[in-house]
XYZ file of C-alpha atoms in Angstrom:
572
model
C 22.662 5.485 29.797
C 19.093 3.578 30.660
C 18.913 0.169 28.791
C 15.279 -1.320 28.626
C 14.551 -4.775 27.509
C 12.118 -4.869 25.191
C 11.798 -8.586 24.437
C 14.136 -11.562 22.994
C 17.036 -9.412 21.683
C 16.050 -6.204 21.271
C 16.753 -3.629 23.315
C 16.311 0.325 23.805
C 19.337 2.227 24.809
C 18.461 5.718 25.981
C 20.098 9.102 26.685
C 19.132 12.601 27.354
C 19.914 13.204 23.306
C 18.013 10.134 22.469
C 16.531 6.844 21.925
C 18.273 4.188 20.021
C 16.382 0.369 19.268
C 18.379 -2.595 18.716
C 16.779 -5.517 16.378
C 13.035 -4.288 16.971
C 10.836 -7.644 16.321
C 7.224 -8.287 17.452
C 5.284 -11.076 16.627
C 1.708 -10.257 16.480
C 0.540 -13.465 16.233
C 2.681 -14.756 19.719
C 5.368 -17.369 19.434
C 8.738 -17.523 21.989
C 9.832 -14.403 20.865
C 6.899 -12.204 21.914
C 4.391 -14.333 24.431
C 0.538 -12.698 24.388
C -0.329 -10.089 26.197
C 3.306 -8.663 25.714
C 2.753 -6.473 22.510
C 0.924 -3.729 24.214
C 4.519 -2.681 26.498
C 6.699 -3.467 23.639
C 4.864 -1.085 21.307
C 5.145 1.179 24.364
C 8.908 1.018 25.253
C 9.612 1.471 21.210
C 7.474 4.948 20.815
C 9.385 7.889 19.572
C 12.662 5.662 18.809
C 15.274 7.976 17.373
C 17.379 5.518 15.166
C 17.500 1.969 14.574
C 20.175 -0.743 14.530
C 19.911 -4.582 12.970
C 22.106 -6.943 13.769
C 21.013 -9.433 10.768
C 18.489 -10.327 8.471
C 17.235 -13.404 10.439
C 13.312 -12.592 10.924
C 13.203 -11.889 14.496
C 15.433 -9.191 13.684
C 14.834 -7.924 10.784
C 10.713 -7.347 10.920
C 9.187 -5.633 8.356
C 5.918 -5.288 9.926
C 7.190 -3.632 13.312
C 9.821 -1.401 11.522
C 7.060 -0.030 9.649
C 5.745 1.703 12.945
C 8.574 3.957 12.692
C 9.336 7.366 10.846
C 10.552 6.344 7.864
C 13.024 9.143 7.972
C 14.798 7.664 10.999
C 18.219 5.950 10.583
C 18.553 2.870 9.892
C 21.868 1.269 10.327
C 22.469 -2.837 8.882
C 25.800 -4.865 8.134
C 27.376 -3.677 4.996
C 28.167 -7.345 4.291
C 24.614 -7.891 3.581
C 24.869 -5.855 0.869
C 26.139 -9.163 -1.097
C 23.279 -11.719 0.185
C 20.408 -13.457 -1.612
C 18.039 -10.816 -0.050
C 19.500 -7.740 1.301
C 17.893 -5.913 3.876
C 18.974 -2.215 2.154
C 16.759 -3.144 -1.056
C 13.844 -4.171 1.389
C 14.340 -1.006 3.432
C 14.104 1.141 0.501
C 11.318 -0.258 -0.981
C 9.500 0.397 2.565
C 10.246 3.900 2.190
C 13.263 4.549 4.523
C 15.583 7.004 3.294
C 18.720 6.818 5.837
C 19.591 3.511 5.243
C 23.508 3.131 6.649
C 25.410 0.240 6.129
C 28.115 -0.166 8.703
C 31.193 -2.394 8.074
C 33.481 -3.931 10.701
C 34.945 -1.488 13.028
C 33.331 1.560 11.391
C 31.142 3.593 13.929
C 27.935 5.895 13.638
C 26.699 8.312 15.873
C 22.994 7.989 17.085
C 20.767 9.115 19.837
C 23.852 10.681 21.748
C 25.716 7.026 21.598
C 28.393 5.883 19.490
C 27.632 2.713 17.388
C 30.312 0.605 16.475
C 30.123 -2.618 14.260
C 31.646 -5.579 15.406
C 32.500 -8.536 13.476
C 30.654 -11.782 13.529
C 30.317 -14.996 12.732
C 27.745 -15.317 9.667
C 24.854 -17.328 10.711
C 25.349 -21.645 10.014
C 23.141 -20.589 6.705
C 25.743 -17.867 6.095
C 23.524 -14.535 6.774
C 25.865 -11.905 7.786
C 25.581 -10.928 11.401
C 27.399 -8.135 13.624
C 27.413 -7.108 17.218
C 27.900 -4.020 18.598
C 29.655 -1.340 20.957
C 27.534 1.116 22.096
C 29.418 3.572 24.106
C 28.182 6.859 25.508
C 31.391 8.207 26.388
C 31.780 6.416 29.962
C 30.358 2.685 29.462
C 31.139 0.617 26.777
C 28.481 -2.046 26.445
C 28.378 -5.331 23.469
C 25.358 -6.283 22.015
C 26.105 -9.958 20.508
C 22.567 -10.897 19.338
C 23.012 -13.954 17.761
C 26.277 -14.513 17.150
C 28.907 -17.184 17.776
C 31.251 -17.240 20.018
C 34.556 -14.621 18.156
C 37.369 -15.203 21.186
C 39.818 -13.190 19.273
C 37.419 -10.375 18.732
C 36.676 -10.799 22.188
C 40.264 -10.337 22.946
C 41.003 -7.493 20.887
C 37.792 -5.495 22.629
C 38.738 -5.920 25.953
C 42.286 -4.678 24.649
C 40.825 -1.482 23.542
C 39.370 -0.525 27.153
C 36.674 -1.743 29.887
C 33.520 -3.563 28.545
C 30.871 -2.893 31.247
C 28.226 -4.846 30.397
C 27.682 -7.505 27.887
C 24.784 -8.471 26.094
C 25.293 -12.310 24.607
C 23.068 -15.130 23.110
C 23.109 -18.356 25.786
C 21.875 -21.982 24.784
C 20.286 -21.501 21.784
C 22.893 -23.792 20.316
C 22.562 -27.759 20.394
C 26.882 -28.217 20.646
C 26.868 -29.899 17.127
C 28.973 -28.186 14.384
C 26.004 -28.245 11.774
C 23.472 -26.604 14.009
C 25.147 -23.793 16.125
C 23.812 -20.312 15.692
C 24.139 -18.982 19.565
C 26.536 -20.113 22.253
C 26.343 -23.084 24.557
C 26.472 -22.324 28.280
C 30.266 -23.434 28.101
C 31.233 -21.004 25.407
C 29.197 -18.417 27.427
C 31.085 -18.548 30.410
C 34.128 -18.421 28.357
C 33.472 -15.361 26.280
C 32.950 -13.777 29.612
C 36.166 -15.023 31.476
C 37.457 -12.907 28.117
C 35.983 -9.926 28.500
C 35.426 -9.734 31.904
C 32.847 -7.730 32.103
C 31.005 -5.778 35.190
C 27.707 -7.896 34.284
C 26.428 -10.182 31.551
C 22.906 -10.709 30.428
C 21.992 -13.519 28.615
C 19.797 -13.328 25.268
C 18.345 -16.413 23.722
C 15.322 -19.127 23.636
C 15.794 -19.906 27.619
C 14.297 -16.443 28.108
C 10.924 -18.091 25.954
C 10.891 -20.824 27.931
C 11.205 -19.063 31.306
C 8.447 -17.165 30.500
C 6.501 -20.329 30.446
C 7.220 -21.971 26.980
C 8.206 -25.841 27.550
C 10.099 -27.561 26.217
C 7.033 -29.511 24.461
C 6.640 -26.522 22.386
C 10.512 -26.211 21.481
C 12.068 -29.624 22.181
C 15.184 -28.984 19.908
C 16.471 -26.567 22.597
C 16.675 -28.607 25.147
C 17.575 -26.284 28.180
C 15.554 -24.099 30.818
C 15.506 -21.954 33.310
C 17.736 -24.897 35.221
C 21.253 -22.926 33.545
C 20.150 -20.403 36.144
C 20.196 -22.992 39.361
C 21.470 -26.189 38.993
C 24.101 -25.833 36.047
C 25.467 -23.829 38.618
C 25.956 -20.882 35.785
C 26.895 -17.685 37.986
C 29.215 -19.771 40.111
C 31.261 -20.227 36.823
C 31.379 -16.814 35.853
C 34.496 -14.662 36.551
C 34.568 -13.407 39.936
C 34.196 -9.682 39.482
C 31.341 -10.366 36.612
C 27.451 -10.605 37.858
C 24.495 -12.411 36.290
C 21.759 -9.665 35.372
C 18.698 -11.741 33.996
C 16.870 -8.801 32.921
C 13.068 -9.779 32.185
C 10.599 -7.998 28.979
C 9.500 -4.457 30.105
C 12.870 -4.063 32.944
C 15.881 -2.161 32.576
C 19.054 -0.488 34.623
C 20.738 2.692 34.793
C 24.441 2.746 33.714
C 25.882 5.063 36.230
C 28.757 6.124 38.267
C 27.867 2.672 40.708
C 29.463 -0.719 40.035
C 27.367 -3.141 38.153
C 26.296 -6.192 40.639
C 24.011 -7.901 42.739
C 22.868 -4.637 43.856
C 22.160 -2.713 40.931
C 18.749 -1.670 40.664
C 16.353 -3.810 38.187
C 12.982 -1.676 37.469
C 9.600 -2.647 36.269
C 8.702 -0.472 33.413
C 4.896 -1.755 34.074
C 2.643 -1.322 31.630
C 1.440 2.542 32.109
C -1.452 4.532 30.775
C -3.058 2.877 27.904
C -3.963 5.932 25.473
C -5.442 3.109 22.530
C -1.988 3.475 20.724
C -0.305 0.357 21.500
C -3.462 -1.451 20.475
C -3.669 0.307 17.407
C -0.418 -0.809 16.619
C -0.588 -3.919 17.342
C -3.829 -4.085 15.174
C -1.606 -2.649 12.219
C 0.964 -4.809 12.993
C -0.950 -8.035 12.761
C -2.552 -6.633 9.496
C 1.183 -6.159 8.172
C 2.538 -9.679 10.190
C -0.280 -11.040 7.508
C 0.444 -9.437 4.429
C 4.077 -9.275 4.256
C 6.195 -11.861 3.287
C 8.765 -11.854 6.317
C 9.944 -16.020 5.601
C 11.379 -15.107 2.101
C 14.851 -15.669 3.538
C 14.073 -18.922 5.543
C 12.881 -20.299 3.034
C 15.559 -19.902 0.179
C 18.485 -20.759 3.158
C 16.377 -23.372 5.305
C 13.572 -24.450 2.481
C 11.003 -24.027 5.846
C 7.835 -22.806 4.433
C 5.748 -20.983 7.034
C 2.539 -20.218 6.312
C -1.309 -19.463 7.771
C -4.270 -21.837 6.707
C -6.550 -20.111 4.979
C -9.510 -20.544 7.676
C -6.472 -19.119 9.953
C -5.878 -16.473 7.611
C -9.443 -15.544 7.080
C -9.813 -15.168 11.387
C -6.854 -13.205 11.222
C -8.345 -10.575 8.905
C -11.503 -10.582 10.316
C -10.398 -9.900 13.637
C -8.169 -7.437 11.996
C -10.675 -5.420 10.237
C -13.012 -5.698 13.757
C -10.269 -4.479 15.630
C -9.608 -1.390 13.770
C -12.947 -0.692 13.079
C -13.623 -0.320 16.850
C -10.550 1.469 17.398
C -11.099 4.242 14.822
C -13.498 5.399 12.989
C -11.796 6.802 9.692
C -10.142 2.957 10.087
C -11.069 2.426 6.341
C -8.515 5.473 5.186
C -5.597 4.372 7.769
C -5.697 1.002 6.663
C -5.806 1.922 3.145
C -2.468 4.136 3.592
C -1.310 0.546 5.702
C -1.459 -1.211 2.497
C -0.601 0.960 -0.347
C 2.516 1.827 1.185
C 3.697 -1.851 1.169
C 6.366 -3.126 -1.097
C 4.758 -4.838 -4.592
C 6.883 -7.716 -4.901
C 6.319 -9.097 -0.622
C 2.769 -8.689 -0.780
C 0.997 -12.334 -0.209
C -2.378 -11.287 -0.276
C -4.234 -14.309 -2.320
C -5.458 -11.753 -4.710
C -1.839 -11.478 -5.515
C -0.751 -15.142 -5.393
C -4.199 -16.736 -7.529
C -4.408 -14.023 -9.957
C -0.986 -11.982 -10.585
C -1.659 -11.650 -14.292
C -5.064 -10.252 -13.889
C -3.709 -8.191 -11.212
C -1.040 -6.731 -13.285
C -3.382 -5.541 -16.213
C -5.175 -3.790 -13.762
C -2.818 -1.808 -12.206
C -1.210 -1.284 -15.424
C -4.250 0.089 -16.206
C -4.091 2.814 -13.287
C -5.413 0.761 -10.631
C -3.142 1.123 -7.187
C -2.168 -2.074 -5.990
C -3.297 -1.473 -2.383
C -7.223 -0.569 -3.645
C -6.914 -4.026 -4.980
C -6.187 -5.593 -2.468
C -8.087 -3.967 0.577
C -11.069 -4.381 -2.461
C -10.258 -8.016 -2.788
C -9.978 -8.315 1.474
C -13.793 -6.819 1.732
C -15.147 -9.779 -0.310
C -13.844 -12.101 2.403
C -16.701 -13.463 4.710
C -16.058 -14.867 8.124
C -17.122 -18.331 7.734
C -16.174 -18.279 3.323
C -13.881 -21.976 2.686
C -10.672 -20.945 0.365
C -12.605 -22.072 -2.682
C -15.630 -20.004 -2.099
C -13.353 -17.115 -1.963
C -11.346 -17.945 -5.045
C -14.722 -17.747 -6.937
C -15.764 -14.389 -5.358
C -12.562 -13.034 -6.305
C -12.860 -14.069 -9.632
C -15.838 -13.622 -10.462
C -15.278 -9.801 -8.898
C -12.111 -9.857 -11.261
C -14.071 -10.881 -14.417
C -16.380 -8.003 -14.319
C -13.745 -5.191 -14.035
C -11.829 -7.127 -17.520
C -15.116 -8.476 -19.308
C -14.452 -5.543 -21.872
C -10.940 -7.042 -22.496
C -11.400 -10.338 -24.558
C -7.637 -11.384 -24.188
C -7.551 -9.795 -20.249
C -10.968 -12.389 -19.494
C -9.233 -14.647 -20.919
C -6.547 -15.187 -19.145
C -8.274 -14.504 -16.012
C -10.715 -17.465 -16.668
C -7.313 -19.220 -17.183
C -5.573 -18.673 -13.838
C -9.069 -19.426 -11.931
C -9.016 -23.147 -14.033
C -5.487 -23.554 -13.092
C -6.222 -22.589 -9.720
C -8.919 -25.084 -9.139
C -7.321 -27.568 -11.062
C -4.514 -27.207 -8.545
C -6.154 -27.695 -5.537
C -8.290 -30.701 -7.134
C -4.637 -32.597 -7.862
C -3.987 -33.967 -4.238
C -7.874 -34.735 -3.686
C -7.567 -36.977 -6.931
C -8.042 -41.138 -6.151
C -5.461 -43.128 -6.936
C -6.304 -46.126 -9.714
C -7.121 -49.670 -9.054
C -4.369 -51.690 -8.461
C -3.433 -53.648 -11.893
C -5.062 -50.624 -13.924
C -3.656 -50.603 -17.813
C -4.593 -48.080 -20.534
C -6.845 -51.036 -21.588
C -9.129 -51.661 -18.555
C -9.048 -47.993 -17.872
C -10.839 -47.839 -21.292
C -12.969 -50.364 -20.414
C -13.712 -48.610 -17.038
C -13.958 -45.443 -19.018
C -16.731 -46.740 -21.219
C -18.653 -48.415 -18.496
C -18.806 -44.833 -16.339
C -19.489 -42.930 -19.953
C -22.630 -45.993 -20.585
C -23.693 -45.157 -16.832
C -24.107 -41.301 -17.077
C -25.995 -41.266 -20.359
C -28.152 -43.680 -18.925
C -28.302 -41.981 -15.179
C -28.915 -38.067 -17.124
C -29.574 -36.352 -14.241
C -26.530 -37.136 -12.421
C -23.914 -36.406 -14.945
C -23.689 -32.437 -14.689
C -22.413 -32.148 -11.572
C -19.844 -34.608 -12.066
C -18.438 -32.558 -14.691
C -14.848 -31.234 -13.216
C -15.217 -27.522 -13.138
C -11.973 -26.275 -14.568
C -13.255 -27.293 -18.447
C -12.236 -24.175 -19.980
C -12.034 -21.336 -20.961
C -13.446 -21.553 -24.214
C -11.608 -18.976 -26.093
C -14.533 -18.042 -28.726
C -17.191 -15.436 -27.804
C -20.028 -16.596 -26.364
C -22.019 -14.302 -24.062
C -25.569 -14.967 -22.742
C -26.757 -12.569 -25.101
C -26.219 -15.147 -27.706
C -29.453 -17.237 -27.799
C -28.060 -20.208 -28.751
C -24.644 -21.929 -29.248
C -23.682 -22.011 -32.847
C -22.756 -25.685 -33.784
C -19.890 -24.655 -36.598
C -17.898 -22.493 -34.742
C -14.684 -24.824 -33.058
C -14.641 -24.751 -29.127
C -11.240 -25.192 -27.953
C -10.642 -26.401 -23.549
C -7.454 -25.825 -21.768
C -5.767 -27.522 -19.424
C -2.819 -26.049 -17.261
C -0.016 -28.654 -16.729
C 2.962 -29.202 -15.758
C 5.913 -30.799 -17.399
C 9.259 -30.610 -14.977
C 8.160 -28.538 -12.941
C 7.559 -26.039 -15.665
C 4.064 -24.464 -16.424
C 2.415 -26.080 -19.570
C -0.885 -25.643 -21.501
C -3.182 -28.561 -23.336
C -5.554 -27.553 -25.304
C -8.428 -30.156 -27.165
C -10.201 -28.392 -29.988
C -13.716 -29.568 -30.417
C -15.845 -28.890 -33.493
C -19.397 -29.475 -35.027
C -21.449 -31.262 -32.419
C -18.808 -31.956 -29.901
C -18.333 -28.157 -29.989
C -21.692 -27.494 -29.991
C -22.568 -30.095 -26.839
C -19.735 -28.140 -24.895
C -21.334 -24.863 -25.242
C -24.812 -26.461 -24.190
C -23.361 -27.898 -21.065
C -21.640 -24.811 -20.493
C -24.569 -22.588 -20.926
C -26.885 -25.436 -18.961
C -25.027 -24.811 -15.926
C -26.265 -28.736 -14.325
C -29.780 -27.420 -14.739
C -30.672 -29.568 -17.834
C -30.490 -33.656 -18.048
C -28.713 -34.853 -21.502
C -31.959 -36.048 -22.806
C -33.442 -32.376 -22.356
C -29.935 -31.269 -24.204
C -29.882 -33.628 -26.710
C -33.738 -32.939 -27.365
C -32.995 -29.447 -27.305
C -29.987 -29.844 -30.307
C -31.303 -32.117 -32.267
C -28.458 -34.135 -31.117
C -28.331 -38.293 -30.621
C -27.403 -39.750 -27.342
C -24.645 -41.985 -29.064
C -22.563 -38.052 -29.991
C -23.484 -36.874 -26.951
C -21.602 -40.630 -25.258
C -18.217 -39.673 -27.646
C -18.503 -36.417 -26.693
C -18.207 -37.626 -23.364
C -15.462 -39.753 -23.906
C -13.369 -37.085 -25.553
C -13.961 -35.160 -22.566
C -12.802 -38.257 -20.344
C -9.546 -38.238 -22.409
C -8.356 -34.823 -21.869
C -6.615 -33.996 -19.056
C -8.928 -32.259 -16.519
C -11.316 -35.224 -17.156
C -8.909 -37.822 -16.519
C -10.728 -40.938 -14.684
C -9.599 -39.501 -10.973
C -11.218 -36.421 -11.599
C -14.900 -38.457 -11.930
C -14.495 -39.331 -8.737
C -14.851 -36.204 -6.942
C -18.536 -35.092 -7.661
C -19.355 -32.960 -4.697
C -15.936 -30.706 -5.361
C -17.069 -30.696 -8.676
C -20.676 -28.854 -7.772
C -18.641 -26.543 -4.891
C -16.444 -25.308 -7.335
C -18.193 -24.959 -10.740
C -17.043 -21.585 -11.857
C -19.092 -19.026 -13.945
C -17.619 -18.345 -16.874
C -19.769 -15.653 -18.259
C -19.100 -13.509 -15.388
């Protein structure tokens, strides 16, 4: 048996029938788990992987975006007791199109890639994720993968019981010795687990492998240890005396043979070998997948940690995505195409997804695939565009394929106001201190007196997301009709719950809301009350009725420059 490291806990165990990967995670974006410049081997060591085994759902485990490199006909084996958790890993599996999904339960054993594959119980995670470890025996070494787990002394027992354990595979020091916050083993349980089952060798798995690769502790204070448990903890002088320290590296591995496991067993350097473009084609993919999948679902309904790109960080990453491809292959267009429309509907976080779902759903109820919509949506994104220059081109892209569709623009035009209105909340100014409903009337009226007077300047003060009118009104119509009621919406919310305001206008105010709309900030409200026939005292209630409702509430006013950057175009 060879066994390669690939990085952090995953491993490739190999025979002459086979290759079998253990918890295959890469980052593609670099973090302790997979430092830069390491993809490249990893997506070397894991080509033509025979069969798959996850220990747990924990995301540097469980990875949708490298799993997808693999035949989806390979087997795939996962703890049957995740069958009962909040997000199991079968359901996510499936909907990624593998179909030999096994789920192994304690003590039951698989074969794969010439091994036998035995699940071992675990400790769930402190979040209570169900975990395993595993035997992997090729018919003269037993070997135990622990991944993540705790410390299990009377598992440990029992194992040793049953026969030699050769080599042993366990987390180290990823645990901070408080009862709330272990998830690995401390150094002292380590040791112990290994006086237990006495193994020919141990390697240890866990964060001190990030951090001797040259991550600090500045970039991970909460685990607090180094490459120091090697040297001056002293840590092989307190193993058992016929047990070695193997510190196997990223990209080394051993031979399990007929010689005794030690301080002479050969450690080789898989190097990085012939570069035929498909590692960096897969990493390419991989990034593209790393930033359209939703792999933090699960830490962030046990942990509530929300992980997520900026958008100028998510626009780079596409960009240099796309660039990437395209200068790796030419029919790059087509491969990524199959990339996305292969991807499960509901983990998709694409912002065409997340800003318009409704609008998204009528069109691919419609016949539209989901992954045209997306790569579509993707190609509108410009290298230097802000988030709410994009949001417009997206809707205004959006609006033209459901014009035809009075209800279908409709709610479109809704989800873009509720969108803006969204991110104009936190910009909002707080009050004056010793503001009342009566001196904000007061102010009110004296900012209302100001703009009539100061015409030019009023338009682009206007907050954008005033709308959608729900009557027709198309630039074919030459002028707004003054009798035909104009109604504004406002998307609130009310406990947390989604709610919508609506103010109705009619005769003049009605008619004055169509003007501005149709005015666009190019006309001063003398030219539009000229124009209507209309007095400047209407157009001044109009304006406070407008000041009343909710997306012209006094903060709002304050934000004029927002207001021109994001005036939408509703008769796109």
């Amino acid at each position: 048996m060879q066994i390669t490291r690939v990085q952090h806990t995953c491993f490739v165990f190999e025979t002459a029938a086979g290759r079998l990967a253990v918890d295959p995670a890469l980052d593609y974006f670099g973090n302790l788990w997979s430092p830069r410049g390491k993809n490249r081997l990893a997506s070397r060591l894991l080509s033509d992987v025979d069969a798959v085994v996850i220990t747990h759902s924990h995301c540097d485990h469980f990875h949708p975006p490298t799993l997808l490199h693999f035949d989806r006909k390979i087997p795939v084996v996962i703890p049957a007791k995740d069958r009962d958790s909040a997000f199991p890993m079968a359901d996510e599996l499936a909907a990624l199109g593998f179909t030999q999904v096994i789920e192994l339960a304690d003590g039951e054993s698989v074969p794969l890639a010439g091994l036998r594959v035995t699940a071992v119980a675990a400790p769930d995670s402190i979040e209570g994720i169900a975990q395993q470890s595993l035997l992997i025996d090729d018919g003269v070494s037993r070997v135990l993968h622990g991944a993540d787990t705790l410390e299990d002394f009377d598992t440990f027992e029992r194992l040793r019981a049953r026969g030699p354990i050769r080599l042993a595979l366990l987390p180290l020091n990823c645990s901070l010795n408080y009862a709330n916050l272990r998830n690995q083993m401390s150094p002292g349980t380590w040791l112990e687990a290994a006086g237990v089952l006495r193994p020919q060798a141990m390697v240890p798995l866990g964060i001190n492998e990030g951090q001797r690769r040259g991550v600090s502790a500045v970039d991970a204070p909460w685990f607090p240890h180094s490459e120091a448990l090697y040297r001056d903890r002293g840590l092989a002088a307190g193993l058992p005396a016929d047990t070695h320290l193997l510190a196997l590296e990223d990209g080394q591995r051993i031979v399990l043979d007929d010689a005794p496991l030690g301080p002479h067993t050969a450690i080789t350097d898989c190097g990085e070998g012939p570069d035929t473009g498909a590692a960096e084609i897969e990493t390419a993919l991989g990034r593209l997948w790393s930033l359209l999948l939703d792999v933090h679902v699960r830490d962030r309904h046990y942990f509530g940690l929300v992980r997520a790109l900026g958008h100028d960080a998510w626009r780079d990453a596409w960009n240099e995505c796309r660039a990437r491809l395209a200068e790796l292959m030419p029919d790059w267009d087509a491969i990524v195409f199959d990339a996305v429309d292969g991807l499960p509907d509901d983990r998709v976080t694409a912002p065409l997804l997340r800003w318009f779902p409704t609008t998204t759903r009528y069109l691919t109820a419609g016949g539209v695939g989901q992954g045209r919509l997306v790569l579509d949506s993707l190609w509108l994104l410009g290298d230097t565009m802000t988030e709410t220059e994009y949001a417009q081109a997206l809707y205004t892209w959006l609006a033209a394929q459901v014009r035809s569709d009075a209800t279908a623009l409709w709610r479109c035009r809704l989800e873009f106001s509720g969108l803006l209105q969204k991110w104009h909340r936190p910009r909002r100014a707080a009050l004056p201190h010793g503001f009342g409903p009566a001196s904000t009337l007061e102010w009110t009226g004296r900012q209302i007196a100001a703009d009539v007077r100061a015409a030019r300047h009023v338009h682009p003060r206007f907050h954008p997301a005033f709308g959608p009118f729900d009557t027709p009104d198309t630039a074919d119509t030459p002028d707004p009709a003054a009798d035909a009621p104009l109604a504004l919406h406002c998307l609130t919310y009310d406990g947390g719950r989604p709610r919508s305001e609506v103010l109705v206008l009619k005769g003049t105010d009605a008619l004055l809301g169509r003007a501005v709309d149709r005015a666009g900030g190019s006309l001063t409200i003398a030219e539009l009350c000229e124009r209507y026939g209309v007095d400047r005292a209407d157009y001044a209630g109009f304006y406070a009725r407008l000041m009343g409702f909710a997306p012209y509430c006094v903060e709002h006013h304050w934000c004029p420059s927002q207001a021109m950057a994001w005036r939408p175009d509703y008769r796109a």
